[in-house]
JSON list of N, CA and C in Angstrom, two decimals:
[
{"chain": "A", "resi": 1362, "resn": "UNK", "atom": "N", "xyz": [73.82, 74.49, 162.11]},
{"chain": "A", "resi": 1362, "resn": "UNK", "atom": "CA", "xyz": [73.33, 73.58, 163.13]},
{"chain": "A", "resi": 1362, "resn": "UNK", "atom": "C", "xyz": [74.43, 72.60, 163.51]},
{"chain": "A", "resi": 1363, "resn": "UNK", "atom": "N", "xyz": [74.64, 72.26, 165.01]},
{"chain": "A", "resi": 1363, "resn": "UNK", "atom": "CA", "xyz": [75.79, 71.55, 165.56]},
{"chain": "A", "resi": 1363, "resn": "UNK", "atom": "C", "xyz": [75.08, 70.19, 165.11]},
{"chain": "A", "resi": 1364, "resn": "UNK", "atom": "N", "xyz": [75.67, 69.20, 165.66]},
{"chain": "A", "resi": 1364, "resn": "UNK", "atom": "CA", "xyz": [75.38, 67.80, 165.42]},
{"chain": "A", "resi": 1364, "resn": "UNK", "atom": "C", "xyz": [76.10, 67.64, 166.50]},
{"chain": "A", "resi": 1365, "resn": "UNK", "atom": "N", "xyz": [74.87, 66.90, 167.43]},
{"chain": "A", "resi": 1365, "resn": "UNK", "atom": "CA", "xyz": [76.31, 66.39, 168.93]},
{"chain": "A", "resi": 1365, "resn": "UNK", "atom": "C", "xyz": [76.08, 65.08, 168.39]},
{"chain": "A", "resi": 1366, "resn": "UNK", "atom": "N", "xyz": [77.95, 64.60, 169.00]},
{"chain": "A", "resi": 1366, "resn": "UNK", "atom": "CA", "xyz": [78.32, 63.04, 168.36]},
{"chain": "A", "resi": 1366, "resn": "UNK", "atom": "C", "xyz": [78.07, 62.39, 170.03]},
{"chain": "A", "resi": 1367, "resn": "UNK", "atom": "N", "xyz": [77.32, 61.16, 169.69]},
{"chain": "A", "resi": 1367, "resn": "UNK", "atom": "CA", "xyz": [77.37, 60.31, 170.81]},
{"chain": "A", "resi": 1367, "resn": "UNK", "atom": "C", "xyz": [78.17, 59.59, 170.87]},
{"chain": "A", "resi": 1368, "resn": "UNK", "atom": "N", "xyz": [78.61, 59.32, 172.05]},
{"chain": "A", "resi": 1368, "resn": "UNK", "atom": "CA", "xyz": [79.81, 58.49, 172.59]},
{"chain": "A", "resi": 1368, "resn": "UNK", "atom": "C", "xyz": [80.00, 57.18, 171.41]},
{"chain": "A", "resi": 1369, "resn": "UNK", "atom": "N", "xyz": [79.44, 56.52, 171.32]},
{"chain": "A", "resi": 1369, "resn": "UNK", "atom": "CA", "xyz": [79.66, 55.52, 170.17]},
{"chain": "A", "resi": 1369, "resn": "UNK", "atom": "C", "xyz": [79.90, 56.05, 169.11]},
{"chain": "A", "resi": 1370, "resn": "UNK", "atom": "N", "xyz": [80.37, 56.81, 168.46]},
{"chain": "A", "resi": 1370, "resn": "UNK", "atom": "CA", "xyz": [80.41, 57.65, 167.10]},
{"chain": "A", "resi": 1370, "resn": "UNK", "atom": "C", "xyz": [82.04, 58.11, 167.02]},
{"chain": "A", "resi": 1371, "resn": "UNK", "atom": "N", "xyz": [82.45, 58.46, 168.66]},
{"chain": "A", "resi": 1371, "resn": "UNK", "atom": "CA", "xyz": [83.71, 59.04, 168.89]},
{"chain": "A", "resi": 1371, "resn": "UNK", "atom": "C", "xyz": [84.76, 57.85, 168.85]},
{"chain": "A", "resi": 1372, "resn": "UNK", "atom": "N", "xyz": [86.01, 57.88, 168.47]},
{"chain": "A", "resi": 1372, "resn": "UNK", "atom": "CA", "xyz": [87.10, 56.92, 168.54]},
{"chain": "A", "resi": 1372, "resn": "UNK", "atom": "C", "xyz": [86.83, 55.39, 168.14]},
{"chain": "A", "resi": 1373, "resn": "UNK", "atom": "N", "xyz": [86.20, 55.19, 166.91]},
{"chain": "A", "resi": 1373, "resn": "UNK", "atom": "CA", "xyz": [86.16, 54.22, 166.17]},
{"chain": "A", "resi": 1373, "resn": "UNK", "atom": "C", "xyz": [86.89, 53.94, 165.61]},
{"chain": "A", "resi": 1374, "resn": "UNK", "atom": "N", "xyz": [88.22, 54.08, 165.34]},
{"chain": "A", "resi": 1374, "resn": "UNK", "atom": "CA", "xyz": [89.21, 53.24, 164.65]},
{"chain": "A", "resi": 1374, "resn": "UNK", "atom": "C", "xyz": [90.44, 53.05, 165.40]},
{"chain": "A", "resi": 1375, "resn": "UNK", "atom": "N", "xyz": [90.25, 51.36, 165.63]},
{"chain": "A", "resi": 1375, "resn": "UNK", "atom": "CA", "xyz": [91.28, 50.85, 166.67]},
{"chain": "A", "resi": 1375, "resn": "UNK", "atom": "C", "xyz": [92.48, 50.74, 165.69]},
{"chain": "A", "resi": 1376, "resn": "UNK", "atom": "N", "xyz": [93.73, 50.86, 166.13]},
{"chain": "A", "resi": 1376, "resn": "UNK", "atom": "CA", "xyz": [94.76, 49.88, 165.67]},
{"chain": "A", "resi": 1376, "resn": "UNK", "atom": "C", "xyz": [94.58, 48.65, 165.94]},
{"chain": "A", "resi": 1377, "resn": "UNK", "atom": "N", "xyz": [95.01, 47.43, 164.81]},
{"chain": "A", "resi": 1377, "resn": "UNK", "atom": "CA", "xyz": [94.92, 46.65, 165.04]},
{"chain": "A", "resi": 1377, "resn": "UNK", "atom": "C", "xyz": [96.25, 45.85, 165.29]},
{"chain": "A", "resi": 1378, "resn": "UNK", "atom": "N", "xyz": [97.22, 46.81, 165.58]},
{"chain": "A", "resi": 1378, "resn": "UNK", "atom": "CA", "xyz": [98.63, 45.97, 166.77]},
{"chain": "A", "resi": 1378, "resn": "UNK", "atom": "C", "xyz": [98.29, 46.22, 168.15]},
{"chain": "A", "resi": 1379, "resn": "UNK", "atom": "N", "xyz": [98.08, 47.87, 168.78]},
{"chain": "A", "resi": 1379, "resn": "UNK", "atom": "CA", "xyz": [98.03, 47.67, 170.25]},
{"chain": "A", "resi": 1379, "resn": "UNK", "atom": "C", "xyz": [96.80, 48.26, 170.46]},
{"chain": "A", "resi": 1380, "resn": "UNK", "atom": "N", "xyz": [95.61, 48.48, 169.45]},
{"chain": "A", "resi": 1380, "resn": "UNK", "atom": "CA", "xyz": [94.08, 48.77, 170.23]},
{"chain": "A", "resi": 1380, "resn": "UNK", "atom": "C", "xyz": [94.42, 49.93, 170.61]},
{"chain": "A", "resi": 1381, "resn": "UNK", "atom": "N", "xyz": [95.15, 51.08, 170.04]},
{"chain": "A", "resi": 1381, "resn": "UNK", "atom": "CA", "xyz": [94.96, 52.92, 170.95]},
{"chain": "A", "resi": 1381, "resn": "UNK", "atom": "C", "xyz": [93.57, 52.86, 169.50]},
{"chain": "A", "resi": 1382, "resn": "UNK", "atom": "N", "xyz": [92.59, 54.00, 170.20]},
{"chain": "A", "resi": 1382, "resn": "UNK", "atom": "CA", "xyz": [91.63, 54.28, 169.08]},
{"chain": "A", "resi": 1382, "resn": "UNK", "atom": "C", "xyz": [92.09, 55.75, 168.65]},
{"chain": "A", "resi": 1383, "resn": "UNK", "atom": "N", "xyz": [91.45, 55.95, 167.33]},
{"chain": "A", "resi": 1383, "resn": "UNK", "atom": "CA", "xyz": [91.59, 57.22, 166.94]},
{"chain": "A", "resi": 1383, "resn": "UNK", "atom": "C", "xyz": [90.31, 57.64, 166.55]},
{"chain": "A", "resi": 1384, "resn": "UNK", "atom": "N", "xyz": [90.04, 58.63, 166.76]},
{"chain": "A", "resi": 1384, "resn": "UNK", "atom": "CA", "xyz": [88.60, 59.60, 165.63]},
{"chain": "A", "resi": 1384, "resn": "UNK", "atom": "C", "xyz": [88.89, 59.34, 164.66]},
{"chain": "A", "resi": 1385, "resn": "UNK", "atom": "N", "xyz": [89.91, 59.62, 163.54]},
{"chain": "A", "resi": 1385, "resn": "UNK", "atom": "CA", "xyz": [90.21, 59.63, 162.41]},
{"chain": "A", "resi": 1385, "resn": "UNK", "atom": "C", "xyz": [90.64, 58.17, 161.55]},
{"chain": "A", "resi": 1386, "resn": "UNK", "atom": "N", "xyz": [90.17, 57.79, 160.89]},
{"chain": "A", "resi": 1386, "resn": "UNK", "atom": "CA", "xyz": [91.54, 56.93, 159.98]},
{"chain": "A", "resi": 1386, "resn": "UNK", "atom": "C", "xyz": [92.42, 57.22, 159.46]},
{"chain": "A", "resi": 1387, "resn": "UNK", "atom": "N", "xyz": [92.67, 58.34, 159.08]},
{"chain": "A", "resi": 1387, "resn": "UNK", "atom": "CA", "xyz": [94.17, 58.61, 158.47]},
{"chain": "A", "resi": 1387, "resn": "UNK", "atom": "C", "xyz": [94.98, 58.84, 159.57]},
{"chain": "A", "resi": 1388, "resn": "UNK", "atom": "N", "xyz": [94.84, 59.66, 160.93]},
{"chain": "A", "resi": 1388, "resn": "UNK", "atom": "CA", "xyz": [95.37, 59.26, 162.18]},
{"chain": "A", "resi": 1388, "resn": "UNK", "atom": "C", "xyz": [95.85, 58.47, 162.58]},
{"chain": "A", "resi": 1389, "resn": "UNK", "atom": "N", "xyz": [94.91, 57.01, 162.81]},
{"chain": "A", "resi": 1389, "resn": "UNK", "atom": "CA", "xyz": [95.53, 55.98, 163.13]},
{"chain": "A", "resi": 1389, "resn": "UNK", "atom": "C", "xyz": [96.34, 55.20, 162.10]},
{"chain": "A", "resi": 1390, "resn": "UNK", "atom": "N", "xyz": [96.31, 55.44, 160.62]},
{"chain": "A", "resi": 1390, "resn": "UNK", "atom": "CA", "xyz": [97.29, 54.65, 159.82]},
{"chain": "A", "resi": 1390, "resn": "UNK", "atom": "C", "xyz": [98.44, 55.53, 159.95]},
{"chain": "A", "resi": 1391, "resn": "UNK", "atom": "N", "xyz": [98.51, 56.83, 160.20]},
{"chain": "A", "resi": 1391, "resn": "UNK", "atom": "CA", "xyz": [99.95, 57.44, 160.40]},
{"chain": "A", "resi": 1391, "resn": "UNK", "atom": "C", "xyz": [100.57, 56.89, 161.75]},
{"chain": "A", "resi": 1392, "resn": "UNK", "atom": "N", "xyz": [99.62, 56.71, 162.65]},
{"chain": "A", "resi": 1392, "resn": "UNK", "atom": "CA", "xyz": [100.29, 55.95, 164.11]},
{"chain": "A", "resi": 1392, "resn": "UNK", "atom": "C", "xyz": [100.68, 54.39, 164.12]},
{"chain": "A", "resi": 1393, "resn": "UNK", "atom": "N", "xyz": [99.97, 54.34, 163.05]},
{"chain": "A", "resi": 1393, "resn": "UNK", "atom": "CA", "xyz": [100.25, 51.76, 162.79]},
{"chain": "A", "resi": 1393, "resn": "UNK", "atom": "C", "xyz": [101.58, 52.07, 161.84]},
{"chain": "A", "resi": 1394, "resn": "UNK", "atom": "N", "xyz": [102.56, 53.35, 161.30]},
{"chain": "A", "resi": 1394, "resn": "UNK", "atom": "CA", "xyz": [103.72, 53.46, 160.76]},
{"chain": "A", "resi": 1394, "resn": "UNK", "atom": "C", "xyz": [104.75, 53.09, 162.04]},
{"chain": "A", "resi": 1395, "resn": "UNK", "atom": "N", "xyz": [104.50, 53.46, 163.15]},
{"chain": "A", "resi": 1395, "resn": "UNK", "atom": "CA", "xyz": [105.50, 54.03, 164.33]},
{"chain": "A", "resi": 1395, "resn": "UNK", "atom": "C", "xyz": [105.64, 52.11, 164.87]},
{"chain": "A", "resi": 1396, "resn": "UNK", "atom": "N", "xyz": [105.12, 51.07, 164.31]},
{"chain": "A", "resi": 1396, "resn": "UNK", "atom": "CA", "xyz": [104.89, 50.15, 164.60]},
{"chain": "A", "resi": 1396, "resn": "UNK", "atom": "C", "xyz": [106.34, 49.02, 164.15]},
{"chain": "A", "resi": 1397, "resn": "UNK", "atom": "N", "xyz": [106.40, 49.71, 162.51]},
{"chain": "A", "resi": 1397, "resn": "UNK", "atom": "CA", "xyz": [107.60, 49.15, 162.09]},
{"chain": "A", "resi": 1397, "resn": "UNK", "atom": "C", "xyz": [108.76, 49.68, 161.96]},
{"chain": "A", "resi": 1398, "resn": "UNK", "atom": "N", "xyz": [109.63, 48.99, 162.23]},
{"chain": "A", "resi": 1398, "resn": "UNK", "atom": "CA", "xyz": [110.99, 49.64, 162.20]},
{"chain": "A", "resi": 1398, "resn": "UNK", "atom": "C", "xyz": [111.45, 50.29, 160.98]},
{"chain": "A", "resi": 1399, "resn": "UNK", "atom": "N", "xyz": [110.76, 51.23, 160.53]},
{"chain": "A", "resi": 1399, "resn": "UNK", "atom": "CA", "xyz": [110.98, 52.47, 159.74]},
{"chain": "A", "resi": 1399, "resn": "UNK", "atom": "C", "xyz": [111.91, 53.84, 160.28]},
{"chain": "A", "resi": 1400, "resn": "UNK", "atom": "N", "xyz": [113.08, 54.12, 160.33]},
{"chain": "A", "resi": 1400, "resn": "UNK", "atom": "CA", "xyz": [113.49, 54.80, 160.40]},
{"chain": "A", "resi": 1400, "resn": "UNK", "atom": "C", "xyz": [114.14, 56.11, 159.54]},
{"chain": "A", "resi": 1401, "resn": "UNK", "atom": "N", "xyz": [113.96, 57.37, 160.00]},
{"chain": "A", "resi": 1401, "resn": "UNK", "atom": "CA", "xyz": [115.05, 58.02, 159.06]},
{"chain": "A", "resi": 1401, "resn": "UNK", "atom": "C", "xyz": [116.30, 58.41, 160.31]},
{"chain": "A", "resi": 1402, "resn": "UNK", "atom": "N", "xyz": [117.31, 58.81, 159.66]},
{"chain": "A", "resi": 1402, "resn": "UNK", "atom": "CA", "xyz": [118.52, 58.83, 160.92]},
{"chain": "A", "resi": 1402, "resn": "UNK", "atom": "C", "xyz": [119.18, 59.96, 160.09]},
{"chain": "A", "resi": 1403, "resn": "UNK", "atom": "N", "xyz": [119.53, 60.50, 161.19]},
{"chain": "A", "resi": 1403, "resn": "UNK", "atom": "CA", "xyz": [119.99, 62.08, 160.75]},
{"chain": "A", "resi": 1403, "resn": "UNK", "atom": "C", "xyz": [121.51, 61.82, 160.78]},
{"chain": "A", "resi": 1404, "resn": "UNK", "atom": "N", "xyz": [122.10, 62.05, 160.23]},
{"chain": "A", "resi": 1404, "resn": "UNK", "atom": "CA", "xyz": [123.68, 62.23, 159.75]},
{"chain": "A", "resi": 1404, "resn": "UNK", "atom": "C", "xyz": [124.58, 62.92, 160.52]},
{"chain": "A", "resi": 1405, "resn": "UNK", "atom": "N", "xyz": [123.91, 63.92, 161.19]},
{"chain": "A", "resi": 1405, "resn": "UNK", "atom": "CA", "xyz": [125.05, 64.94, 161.80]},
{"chain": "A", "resi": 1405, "resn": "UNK", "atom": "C", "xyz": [124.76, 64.25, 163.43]},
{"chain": "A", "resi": 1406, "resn": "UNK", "atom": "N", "xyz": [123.82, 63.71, 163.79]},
{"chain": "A", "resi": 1406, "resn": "UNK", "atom": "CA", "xyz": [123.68, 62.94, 165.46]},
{"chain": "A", "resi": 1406, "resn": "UNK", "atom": "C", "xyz": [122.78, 62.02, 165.08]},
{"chain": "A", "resi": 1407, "resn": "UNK", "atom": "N", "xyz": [122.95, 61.05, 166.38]},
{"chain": "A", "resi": 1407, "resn": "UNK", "atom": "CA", "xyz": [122.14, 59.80, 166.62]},
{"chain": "A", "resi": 1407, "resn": "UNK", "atom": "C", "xyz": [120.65, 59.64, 166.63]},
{"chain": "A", "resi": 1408, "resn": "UNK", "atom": "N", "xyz": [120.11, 61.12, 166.46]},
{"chain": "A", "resi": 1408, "resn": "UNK", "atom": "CA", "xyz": [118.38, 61.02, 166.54]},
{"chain": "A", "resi": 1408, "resn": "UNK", "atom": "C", "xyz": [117.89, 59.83, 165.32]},
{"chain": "A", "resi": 1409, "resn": "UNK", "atom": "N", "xyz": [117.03, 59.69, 165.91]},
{"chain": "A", "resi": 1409, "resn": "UNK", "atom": "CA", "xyz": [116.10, 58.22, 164.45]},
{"chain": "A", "resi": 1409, "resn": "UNK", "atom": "C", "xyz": [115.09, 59.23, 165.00]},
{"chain": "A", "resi": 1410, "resn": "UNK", "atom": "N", "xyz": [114.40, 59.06, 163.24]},
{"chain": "A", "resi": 1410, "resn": "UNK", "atom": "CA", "xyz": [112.67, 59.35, 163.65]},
{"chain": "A", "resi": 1410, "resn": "UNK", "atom": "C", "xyz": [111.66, 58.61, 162.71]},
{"chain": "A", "resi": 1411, "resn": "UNK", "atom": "N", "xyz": [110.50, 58.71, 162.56]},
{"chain": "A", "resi": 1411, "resn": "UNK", "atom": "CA", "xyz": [109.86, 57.57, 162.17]},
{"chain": "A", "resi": 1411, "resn": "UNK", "atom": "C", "xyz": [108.58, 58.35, 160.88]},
{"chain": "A", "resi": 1412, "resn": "UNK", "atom": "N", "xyz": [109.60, 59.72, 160.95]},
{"chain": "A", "resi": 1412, "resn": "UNK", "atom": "CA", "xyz": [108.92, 60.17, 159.62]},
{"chain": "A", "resi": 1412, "resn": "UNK", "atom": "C", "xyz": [109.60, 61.01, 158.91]},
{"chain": "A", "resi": 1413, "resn": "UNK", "atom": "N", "xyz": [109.74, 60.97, 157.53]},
{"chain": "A", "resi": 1413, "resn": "UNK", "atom": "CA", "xyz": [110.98, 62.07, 157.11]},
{"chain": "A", "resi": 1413, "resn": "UNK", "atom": "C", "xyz": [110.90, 63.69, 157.35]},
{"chain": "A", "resi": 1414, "resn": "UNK", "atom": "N", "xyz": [109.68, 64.15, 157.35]},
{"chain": "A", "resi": 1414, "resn": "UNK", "atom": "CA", "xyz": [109.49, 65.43, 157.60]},
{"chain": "A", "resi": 1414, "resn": "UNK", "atom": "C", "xyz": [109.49, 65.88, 159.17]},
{"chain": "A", "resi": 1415, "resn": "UNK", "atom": "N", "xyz": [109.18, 64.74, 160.18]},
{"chain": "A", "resi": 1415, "resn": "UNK", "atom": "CA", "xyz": [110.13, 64.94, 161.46]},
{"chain": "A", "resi": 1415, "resn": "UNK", "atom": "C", "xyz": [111.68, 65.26, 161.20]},
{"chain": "A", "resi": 1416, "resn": "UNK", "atom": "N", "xyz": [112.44, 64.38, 160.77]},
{"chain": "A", "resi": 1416, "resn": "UNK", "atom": "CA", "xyz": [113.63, 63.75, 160.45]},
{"chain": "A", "resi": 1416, "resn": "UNK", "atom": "C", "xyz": [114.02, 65.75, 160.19]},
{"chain": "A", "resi": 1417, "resn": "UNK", "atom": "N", "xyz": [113.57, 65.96, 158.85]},
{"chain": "A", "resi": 1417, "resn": "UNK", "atom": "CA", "xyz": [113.56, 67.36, 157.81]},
{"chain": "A", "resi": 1417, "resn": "UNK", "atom": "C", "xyz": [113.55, 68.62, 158.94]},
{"chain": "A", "resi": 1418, "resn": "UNK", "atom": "N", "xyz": [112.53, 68.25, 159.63]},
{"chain": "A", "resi": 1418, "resn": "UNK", "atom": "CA", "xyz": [111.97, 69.46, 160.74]},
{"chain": "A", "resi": 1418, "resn": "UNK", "atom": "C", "xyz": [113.65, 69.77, 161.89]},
{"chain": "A", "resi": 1419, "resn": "UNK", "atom": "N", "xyz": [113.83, 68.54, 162.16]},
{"chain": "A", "resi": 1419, "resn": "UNK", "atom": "CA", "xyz": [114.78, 68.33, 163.78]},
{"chain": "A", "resi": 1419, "resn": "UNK", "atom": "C", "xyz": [116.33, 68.81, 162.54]},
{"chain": "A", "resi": 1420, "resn": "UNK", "atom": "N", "xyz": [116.65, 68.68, 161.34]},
{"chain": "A", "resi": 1420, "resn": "UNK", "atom": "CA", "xyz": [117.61, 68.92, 160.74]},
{"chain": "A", "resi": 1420, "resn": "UNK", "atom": "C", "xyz": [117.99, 70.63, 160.38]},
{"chain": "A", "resi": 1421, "resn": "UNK", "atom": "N", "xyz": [116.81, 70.90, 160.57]},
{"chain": "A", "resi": 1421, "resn": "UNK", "atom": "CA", "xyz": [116.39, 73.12, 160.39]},
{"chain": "A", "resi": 1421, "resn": "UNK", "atom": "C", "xyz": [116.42, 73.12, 161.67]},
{"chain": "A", "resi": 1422, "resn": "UNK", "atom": "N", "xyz": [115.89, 72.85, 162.55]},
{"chain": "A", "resi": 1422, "resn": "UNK", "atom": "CA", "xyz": [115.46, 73.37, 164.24]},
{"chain": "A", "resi": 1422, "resn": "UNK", "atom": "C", "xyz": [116.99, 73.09, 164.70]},
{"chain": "A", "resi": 1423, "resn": "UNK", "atom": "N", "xyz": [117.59, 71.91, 164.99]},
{"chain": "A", "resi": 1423, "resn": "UNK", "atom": "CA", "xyz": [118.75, 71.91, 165.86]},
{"chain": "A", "resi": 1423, "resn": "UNK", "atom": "C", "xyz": [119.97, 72.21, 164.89]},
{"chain": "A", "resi": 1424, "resn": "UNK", "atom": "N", "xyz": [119.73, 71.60, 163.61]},
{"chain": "A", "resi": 1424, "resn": "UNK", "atom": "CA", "xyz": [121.41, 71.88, 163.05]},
{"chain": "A", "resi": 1424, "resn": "UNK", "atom": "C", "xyz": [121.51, 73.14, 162.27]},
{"chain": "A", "resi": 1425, "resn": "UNK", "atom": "N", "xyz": [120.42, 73.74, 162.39]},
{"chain": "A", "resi": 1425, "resn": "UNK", "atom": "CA", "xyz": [120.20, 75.02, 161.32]},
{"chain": "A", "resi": 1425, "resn": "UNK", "atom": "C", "xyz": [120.63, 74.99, 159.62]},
{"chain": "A", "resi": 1426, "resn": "UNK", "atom": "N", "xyz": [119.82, 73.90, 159.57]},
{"chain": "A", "resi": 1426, "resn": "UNK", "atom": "CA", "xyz": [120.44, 73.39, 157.67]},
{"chain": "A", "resi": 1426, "resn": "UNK", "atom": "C", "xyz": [119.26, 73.36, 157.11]},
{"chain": "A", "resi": 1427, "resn": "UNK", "atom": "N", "xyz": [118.86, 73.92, 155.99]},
{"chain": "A", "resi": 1427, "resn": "UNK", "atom": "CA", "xyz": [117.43, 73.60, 155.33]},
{"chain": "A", "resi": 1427, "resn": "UNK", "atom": "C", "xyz": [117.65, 72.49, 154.10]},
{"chain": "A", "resi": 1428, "resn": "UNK", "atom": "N", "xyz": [116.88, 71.91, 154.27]},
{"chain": "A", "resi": 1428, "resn": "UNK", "atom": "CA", "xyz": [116.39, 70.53, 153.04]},
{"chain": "A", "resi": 1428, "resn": "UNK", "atom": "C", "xyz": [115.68, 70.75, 152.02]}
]
């Protein structure tokens, strides 16, 4: 049996720096990271990213090096 969600049920968790909502809470605490100047910075070029397994991902995809 479905369960339809009513509009009030959907996107209940605001950030509380700029108010985007999320369905999820673990969602929005991975998005309130992108808030502080947390960086990882890749060694071989200037990319910054704001999670290490981005960082890990863009280091196999463009420089063809595994971590």
């Amino acid at each position: 049996m479905k369960i339809a969600l009513d509009a009030s049920s959907v996107g209940r968790y605001p950030c509380d720096i700029c108010g985007k909502v999320y369905r999820q809470a673990g969602t929005r605490n991975r998005h309130k990271k992108n808030h502080f100047n947390v960086s990882f910075k890749c060694w071989m070029c200037p990319s910054e990213f704001s999670r290490r397994y981005t960082l890990q991902n863009h280091i196999r995809d463009i420089h063809g090096m595994l971590m």
